[in-house]
Amino acid sequence: MKITIEKITPVREGEAVLLKITLTDGINVEQTGGEIASDLFFDMGFPMSAGEGIEISREKYEALEDATALTSAIKKGAELIGFAQNTKKGLVSKLIHRGFSKDISSRAADYLENVGYIDERTQAEQLCSELAERRLYGKSRIKNELYGKGFSDEAINAAMQLELDFDAICAERIEKTVNISDFADKVKCRKTVASLMRYGFSVQNIKNALVILKNE
């Protein structure tokens, strides 16, 4: 089987190349091709022009097919990110749901992260601040929320380093949702503390919050 790249055409302002490939066994001729991200294509050692044609091996052809599938997943991933923020884990899941293999989906997510389309650390920090300041969640609840949304350990650990005053946040939640006199009743106090802990606050957060409220 003779496999020849007949034409290499830059597309999308040079971000990708469109290939025209001919396969022949001397009798039958098949034409195929596809779009490949320029950096993937040139990293494989190909030139910018096919000239009179570039004959390639079956292995090279299969590598080009793989790069074509990867490019398709990258394009779809970039499109999905354009509609909403995604973690790598979430994006991989969406790409698999759209028919891409797990391997191609994972590699596409890696590619998009490397070129800056996915910034999990910034996303995690933004969500951490929002959950703390708007929804009045404590640290452990926020951490669980971030894990649930598929953020990496690295992104979550970075978000947990934000300087947030969880004592003050706990005090605000108590002020808005709890009758302060409930803390004087043993049964009600136990239930209230349990509720606050479900929202992610530690016992120390709660104690400090009560001091804050007492001093206001």
GROMACS .gro file of C-alpha atoms in nm:
model
  216
    1MET     CA    1   0.000   0.000   0.000
    2LYS     CA    2   0.138   0.338  -0.103
    3ILE     CA    3   0.026   0.627   0.115
    4THR     CA    4   0.097   0.983   0.006
    5ILE     CA    5   0.020   1.322   0.156
    6GLU     CA    6  -0.083   1.513  -0.155
    7LYS     CA    7  -0.165   1.850  -0.004
    8ILE     CA    8  -0.119   2.043   0.322
    9THR     CA    9  -0.347   2.346   0.358
   10PRO     CA   10  -0.332   2.584   0.658
   11VAL     CA   11  -0.677   2.656   0.805
   12ARG     CA   12  -0.821   2.856   1.095
   13GLU     CA   13  -0.555   3.125   1.062
   14GLY     CA   14  -0.278   2.871   1.085
   15GLU     CA   15  -0.405   2.696   1.397
   16ALA     CA   16  -0.451   2.375   1.200
   17VAL     CA   17  -0.371   2.210   0.869
   18LEU     CA   18  -0.607   2.026   0.636
   19LEU     CA   19  -0.454   1.718   0.476
   20LYS     CA   20  -0.535   1.546   0.149
   21ILE     CA   21  -0.404   1.190   0.154
   22THR     CA   22  -0.409   0.924  -0.119
   23LEU     CA   23  -0.392   0.551  -0.052
   24THR     CA   24  -0.338   0.307  -0.341
   25ASP     CA   25  -0.250  -0.058  -0.387
   26GLY     CA   26  -0.166   0.001  -0.752
   27ILE     CA   27  -0.519  -0.072  -0.866
   28ASN     CA   28  -0.759   0.092  -0.625
   29VAL     CA   29  -0.726   0.453  -0.510
   30GLU     CA   30  -0.877   0.600  -0.196
   31GLN     CA   31  -0.861   0.964  -0.094
   32THR     CA   32  -0.891   1.071   0.266
   33GLY     CA   33  -0.764   1.340   0.497
   34GLY     CA   34  -0.856   1.546   0.795
   35GLU     CA   35  -0.779   1.847   1.009
   36ILE     CA   36  -0.488   1.838   1.253
   37ALA     CA   37  -0.375   2.106   1.499
   38SER     CA   38  -0.063   2.266   1.353
   39ASP     CA   39   0.156   2.205   1.656
   40LEU     CA   40   0.063   1.836   1.662
   41PHE     CA   41   0.134   1.803   1.291
   42PHE     CA   42   0.469   1.981   1.290
   43ASP     CA   43   0.579   1.803   1.608
   44MET     CA   44   0.555   1.484   1.403
   45GLY     CA   45   0.827   1.619   1.176
   46PHE     CA   46   0.620   1.712   0.873
   47PRO     CA   47   0.696   2.021   0.660
   48MET     CA   48   0.460   2.310   0.586
   49SER     CA   49   0.410   2.200   0.225
   50ALA     CA   50   0.360   1.862   0.061
   51GLY     CA   51   0.549   1.973  -0.250
   52GLU     CA   52   0.522   1.695  -0.509
   53GLY     CA   53   0.380   1.466  -0.243
   54ILE     CA   54   0.514   1.304   0.073
   55GLU     CA   55   0.509   0.926   0.086
   56ILE     CA   56   0.455   0.796   0.439
   57SER     CA   57   0.452   0.460   0.616
   58ARG     CA   58   0.145   0.284   0.753
   59GLU     CA   59   0.265   0.375   1.105
   60LYS     CA   60   0.287   0.745   1.014
   61TYR     CA   61  -0.059   0.727   0.857
   62GLU     CA   62  -0.204   0.575   1.175
   63ALA     CA   63  -0.033   0.849   1.377
   64LEU     CA   64  -0.199   1.109   1.154
   65GLU     CA   65  -0.537   0.942   1.204
   66ASP     CA   66  -0.481   0.956   1.581
   67ALA     CA   67  -0.385   1.325   1.560
   68THR     CA   68  -0.699   1.392   1.354
   69ALA     CA   69  -0.919   1.231   1.619
   70LEU     CA   70  -0.735   1.422   1.892
   71THR     CA   71  -0.780   1.751   1.706
   72SER     CA   72  -1.153   1.684   1.673
   73ALA     CA   73  -1.177   1.627   2.050
   74ILE     CA   74  -0.972   1.941   2.118
   75LYS     CA   75  -1.208   2.148   1.902
   76LYS     CA   76  -1.514   2.006   2.076
   77GLY     CA   77  -1.352   2.057   2.416
   78ALA     CA   78  -1.273   2.421   2.339
   79GLU     CA   79  -1.633   2.466   2.227
   80LEU     CA   80  -1.764   2.318   2.553
   81ILE     CA   81  -1.534   2.540   2.758
   82GLY     CA   82  -1.672   2.838   2.566
   83PHE     CA   83  -2.019   2.765   2.705
   84ALA     CA   84  -1.916   2.699   3.066
   85GLN     CA   85  -1.613   2.652   3.287
   86ASN     CA   86  -1.498   2.292   3.312
   87THR     CA   87  -1.255   2.096   3.523
   88LYS     CA   88  -1.033   1.849   3.338
   89LYS     CA   89  -1.227   1.561   3.489
   90GLY     CA   90  -1.559   1.715   3.388
   91LEU     CA   91  -1.441   1.789   3.035
   92VAL     CA   92  -1.313   1.434   2.987
   93SER     CA   93  -1.653   1.301   3.095
   94LYS     CA   94  -1.836   1.529   2.851
   95LEU     CA   95  -1.609   1.434   2.561
   96ILE     CA   96  -1.658   1.063   2.631
   97HIS     CA   97  -2.034   1.126   2.639
   98ARG     CA   98  -2.002   1.278   2.292
   99GLY     CA   99  -1.841   0.966   2.150
  100PHE     CA  100  -1.468   1.019   2.193
  101SER     CA  101  -1.256   0.744   2.347
  102LYS     CA  102  -1.133   0.782   2.705
  103ASP     CA  103  -0.772   0.808   2.583
  104ILE     CA  104  -0.848   1.077   2.324
  105SER     CA  105  -1.068   1.266   2.572
  106SER     CA  106  -0.797   1.266   2.840
  107ARG     CA  107  -0.530   1.381   2.596
  108ALA     CA  108  -0.755   1.656   2.461
  109ALA     CA  109  -0.816   1.783   2.816
  110ASP     CA  110  -0.440   1.776   2.884
  111TYR     CA  111  -0.379   1.973   2.564
  112LEU     CA  112  -0.640   2.237   2.650
  113GLU     CA  113  -0.498   2.274   3.000
  114ASN     CA  114  -0.146   2.317   2.862
  115VAL     CA  115  -0.254   2.595   2.625
  116GLY     CA  116  -0.446   2.777   2.898
  117TYR     CA  117  -0.809   2.689   2.821
  118ILE     CA  118  -0.847   2.515   3.156
  119ASP     CA  119  -0.724   2.687   3.472
  120GLU     CA  120  -0.849   2.469   3.756
  121ARG     CA  121  -0.664   2.660   4.025
  122THR     CA  122  -0.828   2.992   3.941
  123GLN     CA  123  -1.169   2.827   3.903
  124ALA     CA  124  -1.133   2.650   4.237
  125GLU     CA  125  -1.027   2.970   4.414
  126GLN     CA  126  -1.319   3.163   4.265
  127LEU     CA  127  -1.569   2.895   4.366
  128CYS     CA  128  -1.416   2.870   4.713
  129SER     CA  129  -1.462   3.243   4.768
  130GLU     CA  130  -1.817   3.231   4.635
  131LEU     CA  131  -1.920   2.939   4.856
  132ALA     CA  132  -1.768   3.105   5.162
  133GLU     CA  133  -1.884   3.461   5.111
  134ARG     CA  134  -2.221   3.412   4.941
  135ARG     CA  135  -2.343   3.075   5.064
  136LEU     CA  136  -2.171   3.097   5.402
  137TYR     CA  137  -2.009   2.754   5.388
  138GLY     CA  138  -1.730   2.640   5.617
  139LYS     CA  139  -1.394   2.503   5.508
  140SER     CA  140  -1.470   2.130   5.511
  141ARG     CA  141  -1.801   2.175   5.324
  142ILE     CA  142  -1.625   2.384   5.058
  143LYS     CA  143  -1.356   2.120   5.021
  144ASN     CA  144  -1.621   1.851   4.968
  145GLU     CA  145  -1.801   2.070   4.714
  146LEU     CA  146  -1.479   2.117   4.515
  147TYR     CA  147  -1.407   1.744   4.517
  148GLY     CA  148  -1.762   1.680   4.403
  149LYS     CA  149  -1.713   1.907   4.103
  150GLY     CA  150  -1.403   1.716   3.997
  151PHE     CA  151  -1.125   1.959   4.084
  152SER     CA  152  -0.777   1.812   4.120
  153ASP     CA  153  -0.611   1.778   4.461
  154GLU     CA  154  -0.361   2.046   4.359
  155ALA     CA  155  -0.634   2.298   4.271
  156ILE     CA  156  -0.828   2.224   4.590
  157ASN     CA  157  -0.522   2.257   4.812
  158ALA     CA  158  -0.444   2.593   4.651
  159ALA     CA  159  -0.801   2.713   4.708
  160MET     CA  160  -0.786   2.607   5.071
  161GLN     CA  161  -0.492   2.844   5.121
  162LEU     CA  162  -0.708   3.150   5.053
  163GLU     CA  163  -0.726   3.388   5.347
  164LEU     CA  164  -1.091   3.353   5.445
  165ASP     CA  165  -1.217   3.429   5.795
  166PHE     CA  166  -1.429   3.123   5.866
  167ASP     CA  167  -1.496   3.240   6.222
  168ALA     CA  168  -1.660   3.556   6.086
  169ILE     CA  169  -1.841   3.360   5.814
  170CYS     CA  170  -1.975   3.122   6.078
  171ALA     CA  171  -2.088   3.420   6.286
  172GLU     CA  172  -2.276   3.558   5.985
  173ARG     CA  173  -2.448   3.224   5.926
  174ILE     CA  174  -2.549   3.203   6.293
  175GLU     CA  175  -2.681   3.559   6.284
  176LYS     CA  176  -2.890   3.489   5.973
  177THR     CA  177  -3.017   3.139   6.043
  178VAL     CA  178  -3.004   3.067   6.416
  179ASN     CA  179  -3.181   3.203   6.722
  180ILE     CA  180  -2.884   3.287   6.944
  181SER     CA  181  -3.084   3.186   7.253
  182ASP     CA  182  -3.082   2.826   7.124
  183PHE     CA  183  -2.725   2.795   7.245
  184ALA     CA  184  -2.849   2.828   7.603
  185ASP     CA  185  -3.065   2.517   7.567
  186LYS     CA  186  -2.864   2.193   7.578
  187VAL     CA  187  -3.076   2.001   7.325
  188LYS     CA  188  -3.117   2.291   7.085
  189CYS     CA  189  -2.748   2.378   7.117
  190ARG     CA  190  -2.647   2.025   7.017
  191LYS     CA  191  -2.873   2.034   6.710
  192THR     CA  192  -2.752   2.381   6.611
  193VAL     CA  193  -2.385   2.285   6.641
  194ALA     CA  194  -2.448   1.969   6.436
  195SER     CA  195  -2.617   2.179   6.167
  196LEU     CA  196  -2.329   2.427   6.155
  197MET     CA  197  -2.079   2.142   6.130
  198ARG     CA  198  -2.272   2.002   5.833
  199TYR     CA  199  -2.211   2.337   5.668
  200GLY     CA  200  -1.840   2.281   5.717
  201PHE     CA  201  -1.757   2.473   6.033
  202SER     CA  202  -1.536   2.330   6.305
  203VAL     CA  203  -1.625   2.340   6.674
  204GLN     CA  204  -1.356   2.606   6.717
  205ASN     CA  205  -1.511   2.814   6.435
  206ILE     CA  206  -1.843   2.800   6.619
  207LYS     CA  207  -1.692   2.896   6.954
  208ASN     CA  208  -1.505   3.188   6.799
  209ALA     CA  209  -1.818   3.295   6.609
  210LEU     CA  210  -2.014   3.314   6.934
  211VAL     CA  211  -1.742   3.533   7.084
  212ILE     CA  212  -1.764   3.762   6.780
  213LEU     CA  213  -2.142   3.791   6.815
  214LYS     CA  214  -2.119   3.849   7.189
  215ASN     CA  215  -1.876   4.137   7.137
  216GLU     CA  216  -2.080   4.310   6.869
   0.00000   0.00000   0.00000
